mmCIF file of C-alpha atoms (C1' of nucleotides) in Angstrom:
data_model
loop_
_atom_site.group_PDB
_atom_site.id
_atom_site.type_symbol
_atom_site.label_atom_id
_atom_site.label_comp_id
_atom_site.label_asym_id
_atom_site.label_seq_id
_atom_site.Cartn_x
_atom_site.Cartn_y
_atom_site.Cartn_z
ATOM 1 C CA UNK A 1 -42.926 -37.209 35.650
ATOM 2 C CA UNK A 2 -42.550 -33.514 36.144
ATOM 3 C CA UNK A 3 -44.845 -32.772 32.761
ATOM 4 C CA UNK A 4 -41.305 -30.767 32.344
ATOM 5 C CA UNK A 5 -43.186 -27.310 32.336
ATOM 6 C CA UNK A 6 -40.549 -27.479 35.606
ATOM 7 C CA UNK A 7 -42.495 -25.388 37.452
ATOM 8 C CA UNK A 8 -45.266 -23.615 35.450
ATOM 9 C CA UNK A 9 -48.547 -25.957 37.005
ATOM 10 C CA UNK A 10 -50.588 -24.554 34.053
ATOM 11 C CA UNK A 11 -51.501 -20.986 35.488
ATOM 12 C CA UNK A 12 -54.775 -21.233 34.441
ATOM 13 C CA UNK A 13 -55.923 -24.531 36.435
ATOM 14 C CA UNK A 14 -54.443 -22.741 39.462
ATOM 15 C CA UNK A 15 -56.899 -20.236 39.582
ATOM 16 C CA UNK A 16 -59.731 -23.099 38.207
ATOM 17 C CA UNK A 17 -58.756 -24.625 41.826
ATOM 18 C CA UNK A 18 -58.977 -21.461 43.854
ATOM 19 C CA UNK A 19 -62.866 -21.321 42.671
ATOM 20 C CA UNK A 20 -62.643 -18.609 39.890
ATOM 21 C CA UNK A 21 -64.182 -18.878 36.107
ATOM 22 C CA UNK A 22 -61.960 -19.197 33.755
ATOM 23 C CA UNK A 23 -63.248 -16.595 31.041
ATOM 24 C CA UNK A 24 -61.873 -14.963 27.841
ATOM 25 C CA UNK A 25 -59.983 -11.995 29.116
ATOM 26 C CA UNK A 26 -58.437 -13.898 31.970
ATOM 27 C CA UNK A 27 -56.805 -16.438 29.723
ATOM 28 C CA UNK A 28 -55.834 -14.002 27.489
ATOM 29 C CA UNK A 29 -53.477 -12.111 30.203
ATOM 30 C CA UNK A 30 -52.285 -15.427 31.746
ATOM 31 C CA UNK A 31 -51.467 -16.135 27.961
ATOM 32 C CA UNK A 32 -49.610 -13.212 27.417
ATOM 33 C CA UNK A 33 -48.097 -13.743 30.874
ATOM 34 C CA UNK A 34 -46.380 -16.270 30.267
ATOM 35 C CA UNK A 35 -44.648 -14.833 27.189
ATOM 36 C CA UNK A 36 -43.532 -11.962 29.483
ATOM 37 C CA UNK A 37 -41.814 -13.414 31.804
ATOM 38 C CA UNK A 38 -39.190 -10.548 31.928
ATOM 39 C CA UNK A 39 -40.978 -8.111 33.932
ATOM 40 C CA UNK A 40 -43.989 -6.248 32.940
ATOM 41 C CA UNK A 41 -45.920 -3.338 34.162
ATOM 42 C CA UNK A 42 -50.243 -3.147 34.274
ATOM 43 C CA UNK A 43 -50.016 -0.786 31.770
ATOM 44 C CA UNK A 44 -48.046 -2.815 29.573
ATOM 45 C CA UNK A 45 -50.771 -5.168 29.326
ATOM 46 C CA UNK A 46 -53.411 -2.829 28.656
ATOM 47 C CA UNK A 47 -51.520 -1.685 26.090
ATOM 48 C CA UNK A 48 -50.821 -5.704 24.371
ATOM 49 C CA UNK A 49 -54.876 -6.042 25.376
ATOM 50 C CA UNK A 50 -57.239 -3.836 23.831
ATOM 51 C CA UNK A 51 -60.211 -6.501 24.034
ATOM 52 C CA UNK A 52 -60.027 -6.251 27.874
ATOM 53 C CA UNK A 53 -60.452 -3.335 29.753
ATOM 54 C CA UNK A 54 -58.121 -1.542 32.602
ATOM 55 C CA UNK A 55 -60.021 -2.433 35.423
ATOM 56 C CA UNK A 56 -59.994 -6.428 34.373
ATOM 57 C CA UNK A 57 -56.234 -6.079 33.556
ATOM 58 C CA UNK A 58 -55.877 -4.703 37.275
ATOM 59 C CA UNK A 59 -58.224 -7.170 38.772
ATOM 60 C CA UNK A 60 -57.108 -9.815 37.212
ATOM 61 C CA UNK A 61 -53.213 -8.999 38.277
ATOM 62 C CA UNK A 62 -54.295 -8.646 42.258
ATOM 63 C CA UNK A 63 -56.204 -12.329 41.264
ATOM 64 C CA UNK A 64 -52.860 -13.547 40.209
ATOM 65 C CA UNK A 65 -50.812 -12.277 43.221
ATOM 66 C CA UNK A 66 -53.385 -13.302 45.219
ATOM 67 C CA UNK A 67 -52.986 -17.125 44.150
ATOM 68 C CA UNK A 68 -49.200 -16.450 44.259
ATOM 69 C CA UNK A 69 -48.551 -17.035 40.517
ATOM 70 C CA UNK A 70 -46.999 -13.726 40.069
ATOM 71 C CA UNK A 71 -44.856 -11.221 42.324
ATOM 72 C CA UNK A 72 -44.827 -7.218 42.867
ATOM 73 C CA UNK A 73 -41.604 -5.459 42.633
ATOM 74 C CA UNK A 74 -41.746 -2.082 43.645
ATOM 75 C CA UNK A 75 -39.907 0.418 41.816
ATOM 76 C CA UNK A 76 -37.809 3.435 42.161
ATOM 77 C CA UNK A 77 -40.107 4.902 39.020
ATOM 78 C CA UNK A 78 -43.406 4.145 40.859
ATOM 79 C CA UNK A 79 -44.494 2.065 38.423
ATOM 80 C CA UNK A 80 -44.549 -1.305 39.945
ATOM 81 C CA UNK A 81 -43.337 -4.277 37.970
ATOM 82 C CA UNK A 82 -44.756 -7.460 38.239
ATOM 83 C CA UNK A 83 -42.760 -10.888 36.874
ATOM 84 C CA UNK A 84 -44.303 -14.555 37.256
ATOM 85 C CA UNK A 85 -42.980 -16.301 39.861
ATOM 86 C CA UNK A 86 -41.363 -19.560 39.064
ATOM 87 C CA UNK A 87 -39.774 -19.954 42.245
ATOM 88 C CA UNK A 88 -41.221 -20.048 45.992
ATOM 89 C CA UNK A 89 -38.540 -17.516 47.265
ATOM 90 C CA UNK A 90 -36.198 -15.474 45.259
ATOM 91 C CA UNK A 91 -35.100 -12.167 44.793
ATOM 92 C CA UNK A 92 -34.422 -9.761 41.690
ATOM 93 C CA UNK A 93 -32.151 -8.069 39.465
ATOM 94 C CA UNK A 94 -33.104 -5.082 37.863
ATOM 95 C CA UNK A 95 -31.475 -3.284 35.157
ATOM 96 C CA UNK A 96 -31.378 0.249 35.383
ATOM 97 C CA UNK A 97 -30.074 0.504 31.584
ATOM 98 C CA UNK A 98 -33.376 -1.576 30.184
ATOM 99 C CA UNK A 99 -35.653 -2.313 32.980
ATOM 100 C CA UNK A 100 -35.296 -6.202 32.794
ATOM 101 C CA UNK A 101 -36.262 -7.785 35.805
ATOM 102 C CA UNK A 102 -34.625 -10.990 36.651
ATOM 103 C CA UNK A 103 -34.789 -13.777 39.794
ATOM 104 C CA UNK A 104 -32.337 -15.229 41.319
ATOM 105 C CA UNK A 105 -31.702 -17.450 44.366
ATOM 106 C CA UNK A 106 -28.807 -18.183 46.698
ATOM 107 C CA UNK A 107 -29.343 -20.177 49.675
ATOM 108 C CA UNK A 108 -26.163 -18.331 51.303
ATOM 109 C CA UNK A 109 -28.063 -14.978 51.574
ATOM 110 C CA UNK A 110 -31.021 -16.733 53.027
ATOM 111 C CA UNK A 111 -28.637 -18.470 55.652
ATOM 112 C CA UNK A 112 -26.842 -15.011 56.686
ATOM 113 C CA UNK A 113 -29.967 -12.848 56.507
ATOM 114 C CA UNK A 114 -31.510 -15.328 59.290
ATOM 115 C CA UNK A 115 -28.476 -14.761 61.283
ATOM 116 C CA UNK A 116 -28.858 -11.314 61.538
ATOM 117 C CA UNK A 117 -32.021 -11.536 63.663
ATOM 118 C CA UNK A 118 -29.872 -9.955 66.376
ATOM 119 C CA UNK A 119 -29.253 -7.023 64.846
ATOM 120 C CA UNK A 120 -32.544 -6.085 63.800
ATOM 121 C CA UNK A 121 -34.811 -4.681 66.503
ATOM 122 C CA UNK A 122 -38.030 -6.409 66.403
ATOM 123 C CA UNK A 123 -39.678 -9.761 64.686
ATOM 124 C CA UNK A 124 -38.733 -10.205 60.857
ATOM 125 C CA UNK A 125 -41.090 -11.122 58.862
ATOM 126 C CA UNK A 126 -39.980 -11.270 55.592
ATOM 127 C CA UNK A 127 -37.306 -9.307 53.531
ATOM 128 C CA UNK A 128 -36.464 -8.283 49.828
ATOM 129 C CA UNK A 129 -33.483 -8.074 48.227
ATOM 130 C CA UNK A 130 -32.604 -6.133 44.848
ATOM 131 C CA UNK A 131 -29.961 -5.945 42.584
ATOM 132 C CA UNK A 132 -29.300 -3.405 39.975
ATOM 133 C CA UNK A 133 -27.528 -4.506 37.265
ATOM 134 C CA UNK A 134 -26.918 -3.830 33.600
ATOM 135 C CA UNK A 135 -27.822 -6.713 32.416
ATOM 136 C CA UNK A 136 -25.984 -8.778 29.434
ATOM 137 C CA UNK A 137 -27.912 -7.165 26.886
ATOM 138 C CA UNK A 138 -27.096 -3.955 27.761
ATOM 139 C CA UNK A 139 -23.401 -4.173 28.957
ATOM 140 C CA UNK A 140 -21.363 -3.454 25.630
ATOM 141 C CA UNK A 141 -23.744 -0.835 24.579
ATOM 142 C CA UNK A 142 -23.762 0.803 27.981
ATOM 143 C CA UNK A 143 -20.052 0.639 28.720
ATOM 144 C CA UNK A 144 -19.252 2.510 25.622
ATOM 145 C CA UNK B 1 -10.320 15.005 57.150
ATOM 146 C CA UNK B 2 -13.429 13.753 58.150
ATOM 147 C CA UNK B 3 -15.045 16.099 60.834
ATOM 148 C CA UNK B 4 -16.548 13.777 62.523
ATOM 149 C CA UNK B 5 -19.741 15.424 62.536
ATOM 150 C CA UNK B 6 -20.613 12.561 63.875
ATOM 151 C CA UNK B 7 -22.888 11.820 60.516
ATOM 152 C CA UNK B 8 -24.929 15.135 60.362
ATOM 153 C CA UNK B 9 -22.927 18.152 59.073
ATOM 154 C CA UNK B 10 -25.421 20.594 59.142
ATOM 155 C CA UNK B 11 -27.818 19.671 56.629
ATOM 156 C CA UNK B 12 -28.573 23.434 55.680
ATOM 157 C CA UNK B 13 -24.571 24.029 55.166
ATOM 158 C CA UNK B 14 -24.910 20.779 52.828
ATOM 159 C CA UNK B 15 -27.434 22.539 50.807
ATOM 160 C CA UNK B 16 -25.692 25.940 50.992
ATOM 161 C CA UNK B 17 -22.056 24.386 49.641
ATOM 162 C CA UNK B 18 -24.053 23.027 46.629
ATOM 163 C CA UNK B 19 -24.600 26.409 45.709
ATOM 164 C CA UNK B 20 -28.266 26.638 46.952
ATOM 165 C CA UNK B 21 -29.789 29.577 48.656
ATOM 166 C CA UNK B 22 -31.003 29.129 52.060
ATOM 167 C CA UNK B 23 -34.553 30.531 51.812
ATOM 168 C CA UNK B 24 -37.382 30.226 54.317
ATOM 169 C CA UNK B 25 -39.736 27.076 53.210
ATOM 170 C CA UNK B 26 -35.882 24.998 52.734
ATOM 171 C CA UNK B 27 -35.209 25.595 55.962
ATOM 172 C CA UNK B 28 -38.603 24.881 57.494
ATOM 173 C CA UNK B 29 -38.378 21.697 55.251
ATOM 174 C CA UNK B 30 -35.200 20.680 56.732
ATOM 175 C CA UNK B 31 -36.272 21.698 60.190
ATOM 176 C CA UNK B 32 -39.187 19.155 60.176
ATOM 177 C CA UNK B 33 -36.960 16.597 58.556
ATOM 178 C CA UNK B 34 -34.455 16.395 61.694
ATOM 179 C CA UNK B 35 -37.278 15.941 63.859
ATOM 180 C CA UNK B 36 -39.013 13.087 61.379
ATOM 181 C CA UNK B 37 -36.287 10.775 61.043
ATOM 182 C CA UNK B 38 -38.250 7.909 61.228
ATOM 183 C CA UNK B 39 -38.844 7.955 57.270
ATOM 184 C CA UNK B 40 -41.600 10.172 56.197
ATOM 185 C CA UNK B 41 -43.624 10.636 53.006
ATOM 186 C CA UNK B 42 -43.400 13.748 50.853
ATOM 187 C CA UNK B 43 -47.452 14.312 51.231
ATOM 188 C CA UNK B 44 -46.584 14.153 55.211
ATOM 189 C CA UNK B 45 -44.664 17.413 54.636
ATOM 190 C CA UNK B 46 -46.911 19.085 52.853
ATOM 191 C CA UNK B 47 -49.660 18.013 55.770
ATOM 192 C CA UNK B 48 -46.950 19.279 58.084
ATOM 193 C CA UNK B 49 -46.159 22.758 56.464
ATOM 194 C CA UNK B 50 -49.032 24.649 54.882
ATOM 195 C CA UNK B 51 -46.690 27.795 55.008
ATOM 196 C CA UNK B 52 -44.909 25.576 51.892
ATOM 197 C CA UNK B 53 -46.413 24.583 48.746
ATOM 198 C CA UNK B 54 -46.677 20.938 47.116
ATOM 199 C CA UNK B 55 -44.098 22.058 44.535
ATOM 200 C CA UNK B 56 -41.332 23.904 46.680
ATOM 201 C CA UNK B 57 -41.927 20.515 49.020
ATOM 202 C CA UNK B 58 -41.235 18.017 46.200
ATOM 203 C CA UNK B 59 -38.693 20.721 44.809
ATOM 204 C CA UNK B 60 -36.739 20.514 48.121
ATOM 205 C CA UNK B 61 -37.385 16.660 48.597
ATOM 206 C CA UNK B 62 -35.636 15.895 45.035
ATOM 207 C CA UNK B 63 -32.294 18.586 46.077
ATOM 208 C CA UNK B 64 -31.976 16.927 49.811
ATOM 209 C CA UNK B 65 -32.090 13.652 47.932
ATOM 210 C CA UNK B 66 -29.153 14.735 44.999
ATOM 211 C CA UNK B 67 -27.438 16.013 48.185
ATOM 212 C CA UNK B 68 -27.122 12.821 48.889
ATOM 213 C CA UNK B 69 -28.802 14.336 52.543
ATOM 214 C CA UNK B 70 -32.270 12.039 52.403
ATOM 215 C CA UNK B 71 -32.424 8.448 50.576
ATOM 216 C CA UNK B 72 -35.539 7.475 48.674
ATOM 217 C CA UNK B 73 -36.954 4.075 49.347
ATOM 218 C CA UNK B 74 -39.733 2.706 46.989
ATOM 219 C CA UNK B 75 -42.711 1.006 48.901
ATOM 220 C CA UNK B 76 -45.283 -1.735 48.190
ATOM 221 C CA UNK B 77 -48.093 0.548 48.364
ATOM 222 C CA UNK B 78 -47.141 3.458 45.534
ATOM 223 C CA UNK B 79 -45.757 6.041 47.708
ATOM 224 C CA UNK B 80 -42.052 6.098 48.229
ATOM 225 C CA UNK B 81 -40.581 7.024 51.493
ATOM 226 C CA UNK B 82 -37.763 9.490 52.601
ATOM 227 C CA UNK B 83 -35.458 9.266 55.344
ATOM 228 C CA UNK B 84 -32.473 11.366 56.386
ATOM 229 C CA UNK B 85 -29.271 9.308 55.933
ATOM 230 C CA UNK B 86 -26.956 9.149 58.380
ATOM 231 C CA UNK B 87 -24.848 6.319 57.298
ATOM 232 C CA UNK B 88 -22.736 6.245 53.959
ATOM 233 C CA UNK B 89 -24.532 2.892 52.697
ATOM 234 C CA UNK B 90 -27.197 0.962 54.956
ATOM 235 C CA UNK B 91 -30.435 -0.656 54.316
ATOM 236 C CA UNK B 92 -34.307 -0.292 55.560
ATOM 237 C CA UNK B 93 -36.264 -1.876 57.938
ATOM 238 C CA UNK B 94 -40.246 -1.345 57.600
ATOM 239 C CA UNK B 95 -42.553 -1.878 60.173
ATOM 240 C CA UNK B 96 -45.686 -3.809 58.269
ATOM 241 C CA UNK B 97 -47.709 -2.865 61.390
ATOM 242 C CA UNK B 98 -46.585 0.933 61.542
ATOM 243 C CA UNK B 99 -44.872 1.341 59.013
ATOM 244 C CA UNK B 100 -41.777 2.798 60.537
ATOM 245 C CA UNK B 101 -38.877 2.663 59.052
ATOM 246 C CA UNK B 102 -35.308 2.138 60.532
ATOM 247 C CA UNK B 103 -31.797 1.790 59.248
ATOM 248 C CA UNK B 104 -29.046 -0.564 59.581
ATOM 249 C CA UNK B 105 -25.814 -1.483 58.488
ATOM 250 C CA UNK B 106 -23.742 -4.901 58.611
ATOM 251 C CA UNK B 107 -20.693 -5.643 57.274
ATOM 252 C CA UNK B 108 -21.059 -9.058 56.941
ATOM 253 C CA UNK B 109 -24.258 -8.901 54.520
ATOM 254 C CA UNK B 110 -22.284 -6.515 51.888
ATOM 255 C CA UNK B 111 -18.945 -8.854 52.215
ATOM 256 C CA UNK B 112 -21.548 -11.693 51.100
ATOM 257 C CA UNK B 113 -23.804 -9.654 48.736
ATOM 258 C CA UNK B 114 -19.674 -9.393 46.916
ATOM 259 C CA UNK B 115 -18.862 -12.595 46.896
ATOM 260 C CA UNK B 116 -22.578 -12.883 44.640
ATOM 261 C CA UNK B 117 -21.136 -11.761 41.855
ATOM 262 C CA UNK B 118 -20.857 -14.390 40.160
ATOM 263 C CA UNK B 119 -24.021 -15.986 40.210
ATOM 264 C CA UNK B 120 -25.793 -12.408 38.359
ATOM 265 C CA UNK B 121 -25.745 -11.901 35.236
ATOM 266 C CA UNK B 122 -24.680 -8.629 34.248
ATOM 267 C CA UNK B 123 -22.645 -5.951 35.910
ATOM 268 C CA UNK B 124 -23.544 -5.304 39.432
ATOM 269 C CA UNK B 125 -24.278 -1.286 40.201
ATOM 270 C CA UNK B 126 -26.059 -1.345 43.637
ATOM 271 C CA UNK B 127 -28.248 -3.425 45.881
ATOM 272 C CA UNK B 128 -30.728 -2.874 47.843
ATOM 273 C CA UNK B 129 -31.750 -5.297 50.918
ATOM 274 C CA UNK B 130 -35.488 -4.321 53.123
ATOM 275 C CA UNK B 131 -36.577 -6.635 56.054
ATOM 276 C CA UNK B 132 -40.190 -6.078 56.736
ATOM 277 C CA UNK B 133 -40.900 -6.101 60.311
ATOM 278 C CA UNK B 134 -42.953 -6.135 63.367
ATOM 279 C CA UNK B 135 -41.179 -3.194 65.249
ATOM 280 C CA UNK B 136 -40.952 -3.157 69.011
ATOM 281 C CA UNK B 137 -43.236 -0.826 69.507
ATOM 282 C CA UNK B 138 -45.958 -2.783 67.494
ATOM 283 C CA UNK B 139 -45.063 -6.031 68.430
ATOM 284 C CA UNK B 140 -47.137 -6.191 72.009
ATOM 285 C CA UNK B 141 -50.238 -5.305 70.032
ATOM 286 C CA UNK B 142 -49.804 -7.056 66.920
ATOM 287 C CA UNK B 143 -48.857 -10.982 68.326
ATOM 288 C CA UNK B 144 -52.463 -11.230 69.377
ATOM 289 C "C1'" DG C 1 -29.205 52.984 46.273
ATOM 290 C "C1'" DC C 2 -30.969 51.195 41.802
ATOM 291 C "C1'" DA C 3 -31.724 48.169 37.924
ATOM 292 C "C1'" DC C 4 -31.432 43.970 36.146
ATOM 293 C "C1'" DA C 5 -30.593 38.881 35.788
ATOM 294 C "C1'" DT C 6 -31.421 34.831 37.996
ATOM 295 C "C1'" DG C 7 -33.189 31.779 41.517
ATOM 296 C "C1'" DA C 8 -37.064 30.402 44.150
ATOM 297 C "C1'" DT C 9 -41.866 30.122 45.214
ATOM 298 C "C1'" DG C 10 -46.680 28.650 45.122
ATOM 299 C "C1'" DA C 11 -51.317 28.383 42.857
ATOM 300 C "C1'" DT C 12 -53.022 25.870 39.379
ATOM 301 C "C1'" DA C 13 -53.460 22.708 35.749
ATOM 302 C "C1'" DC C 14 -52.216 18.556 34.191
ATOM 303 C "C1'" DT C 15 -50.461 13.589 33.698
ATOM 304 C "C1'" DG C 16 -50.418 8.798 34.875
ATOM 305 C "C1'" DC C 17 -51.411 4.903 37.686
ATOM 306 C "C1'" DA C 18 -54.824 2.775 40.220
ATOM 307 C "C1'" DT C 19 -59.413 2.086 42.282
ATOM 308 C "C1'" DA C 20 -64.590 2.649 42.708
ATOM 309 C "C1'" DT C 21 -68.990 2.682 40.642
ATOM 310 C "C1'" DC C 22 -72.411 0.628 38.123
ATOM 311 C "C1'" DA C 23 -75.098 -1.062 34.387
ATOM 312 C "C1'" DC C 24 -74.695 -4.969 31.617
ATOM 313 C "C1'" DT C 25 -73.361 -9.801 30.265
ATOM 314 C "C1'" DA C 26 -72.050 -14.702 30.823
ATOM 315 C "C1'" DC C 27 -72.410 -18.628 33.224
ATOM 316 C "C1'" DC C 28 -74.193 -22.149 36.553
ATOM 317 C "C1'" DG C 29 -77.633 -24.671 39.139
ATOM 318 C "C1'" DG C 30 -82.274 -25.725 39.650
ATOM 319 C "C1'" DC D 1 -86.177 -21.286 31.055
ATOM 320 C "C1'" DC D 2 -85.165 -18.547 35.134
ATOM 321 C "C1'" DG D 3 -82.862 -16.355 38.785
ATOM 322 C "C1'" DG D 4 -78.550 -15.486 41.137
ATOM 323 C "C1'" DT D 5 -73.824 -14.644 41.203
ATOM 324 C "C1'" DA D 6 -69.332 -13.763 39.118
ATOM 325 C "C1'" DG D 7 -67.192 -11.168 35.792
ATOM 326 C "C1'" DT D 8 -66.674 -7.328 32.605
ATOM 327 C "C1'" DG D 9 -65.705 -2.720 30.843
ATOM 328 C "C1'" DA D 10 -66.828 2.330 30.296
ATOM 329 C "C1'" DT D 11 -66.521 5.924 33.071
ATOM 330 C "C1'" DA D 12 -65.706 8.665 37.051
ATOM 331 C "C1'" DT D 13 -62.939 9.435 40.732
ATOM 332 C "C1'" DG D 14 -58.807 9.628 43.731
ATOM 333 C "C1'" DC D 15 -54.213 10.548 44.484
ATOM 334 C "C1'" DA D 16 -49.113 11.203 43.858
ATOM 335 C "C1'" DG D 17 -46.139 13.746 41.344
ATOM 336 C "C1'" DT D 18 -44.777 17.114 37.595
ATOM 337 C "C1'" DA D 19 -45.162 21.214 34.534
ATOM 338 C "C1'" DT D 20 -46.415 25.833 33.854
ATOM 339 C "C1'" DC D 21 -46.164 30.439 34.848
ATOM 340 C "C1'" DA D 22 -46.815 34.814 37.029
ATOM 341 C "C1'" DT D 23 -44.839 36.735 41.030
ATOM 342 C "C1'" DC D 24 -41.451 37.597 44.442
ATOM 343 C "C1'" DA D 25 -36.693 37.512 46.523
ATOM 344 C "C1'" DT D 26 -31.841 37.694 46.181
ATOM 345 C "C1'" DG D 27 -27.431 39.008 44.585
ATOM 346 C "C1'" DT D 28 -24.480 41.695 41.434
ATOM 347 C "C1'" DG D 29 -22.839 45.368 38.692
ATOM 348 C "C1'" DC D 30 -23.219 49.928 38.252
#
DNA sequence: GCACATGATGATACTGCATATCACTACCGG
DNA sequence: CCGGTAGTGATATGCAGTATCATCATGTGC
């Protein structure tokens, strides 16, 4: 079972189920999505897109977070990056050399970080984690 | 070594070792800082201080922060967040309700966050670890 | 004390990301 | 076929942050 696409349910029939039409300029950024899995600004898209317009290529991004299919990373730059979500909870590497955003998960952090309720005045409600890296593709250029 | 300034040597001396002249908007910068340290945007200060223009504001923000005497912490919604560091290395707390933000440091989460290097890819520069919050003062309001 | 070089300032203009507005189009149900 | 609603995109607007630049302050050498 498993149609193998592991954990991709077909981005597009997740949004058919939450109610909203599936139309040209929508399928084209879920398209290209999915191509980008790396990372990827609103801009970035706008730029790949010239059929659709900003304020689609916005919408349609908030549409996607909204349904849960993709994930905000907030940057040091402003800019904030956006990656599609494969996994329910993870967190990210970053690579300050190229900008690739990664995921990664490690049930060991989750454990401790719940232990440290105690030391954190009032309720937690969620957290983030970051790591900045130079990634593989980067290391033997970057350290010369 | 080690004065033991407690963790505050004088922010204005900080500045003035650095080479920088200690000039009338810097110090009413740094003035309003020690009384904010609850994490502050830069568009707060300029609120704050009309004596002080957007540029000499930002200006300042940027040398406290190369001082090493504020840390920058990138939020959700666009605009980052400053906060006078007191503590070498420690991590944010942010109030979802308020949006206050707090500091704190444990031992035990950087010995762990270590012991990850293996499982990322790359070479690890930093991290960076946020637990969003309901703070104490919000949480009688906010649980119903 | 004066002149000059340099640092610092602040008003303004500008850039870039994001949202709001709004007229127009596409689609769906009757 | 018709009307209503969702969706679209051009444009205007908002807002954070930076760049420019004339002006002012400070410090130094004389």
């Amino acid at each position: 079972m498993s149609q193998a696409q592991t954990l991709r349910p077909d981005l597009i029939a997740v949004l058919e189920d939450q109610g909203y039409r599936i139309t040209a300029p929508r399928q084209a950024i879920v398209q290209l999505l999915e191509h980008k899995q790396e990372g990827f600004t609103a801009e970035e898209i706008i730029a790949d897109l010239d059929s659709v317009g900003r304020a689609t290529v916005y919408r349609t991004i908030k549409l996607l977070l909204r349904a849960g299919v993709v994930c905000k990373l907030a940057t040091m730059d402003g800019a904030p990056k956006y990656s599609l979500s494969r996994a329910e909870h993870h967190h990210h590497t970053v690579c300050v050399s190229c900008g690739a955003v990664g995921e990664f998960r490690a049930a060991t952090v989750e454990r401790l970080l719940r232990g440290l309720a105690g030391d954190i005045p009032g309720r937690i409600l969620g957290h983030r984690i970051e790591f900045y890296i130079t990634c593989a593709a980067c290391l033997p250029v970057d350290s010369n």
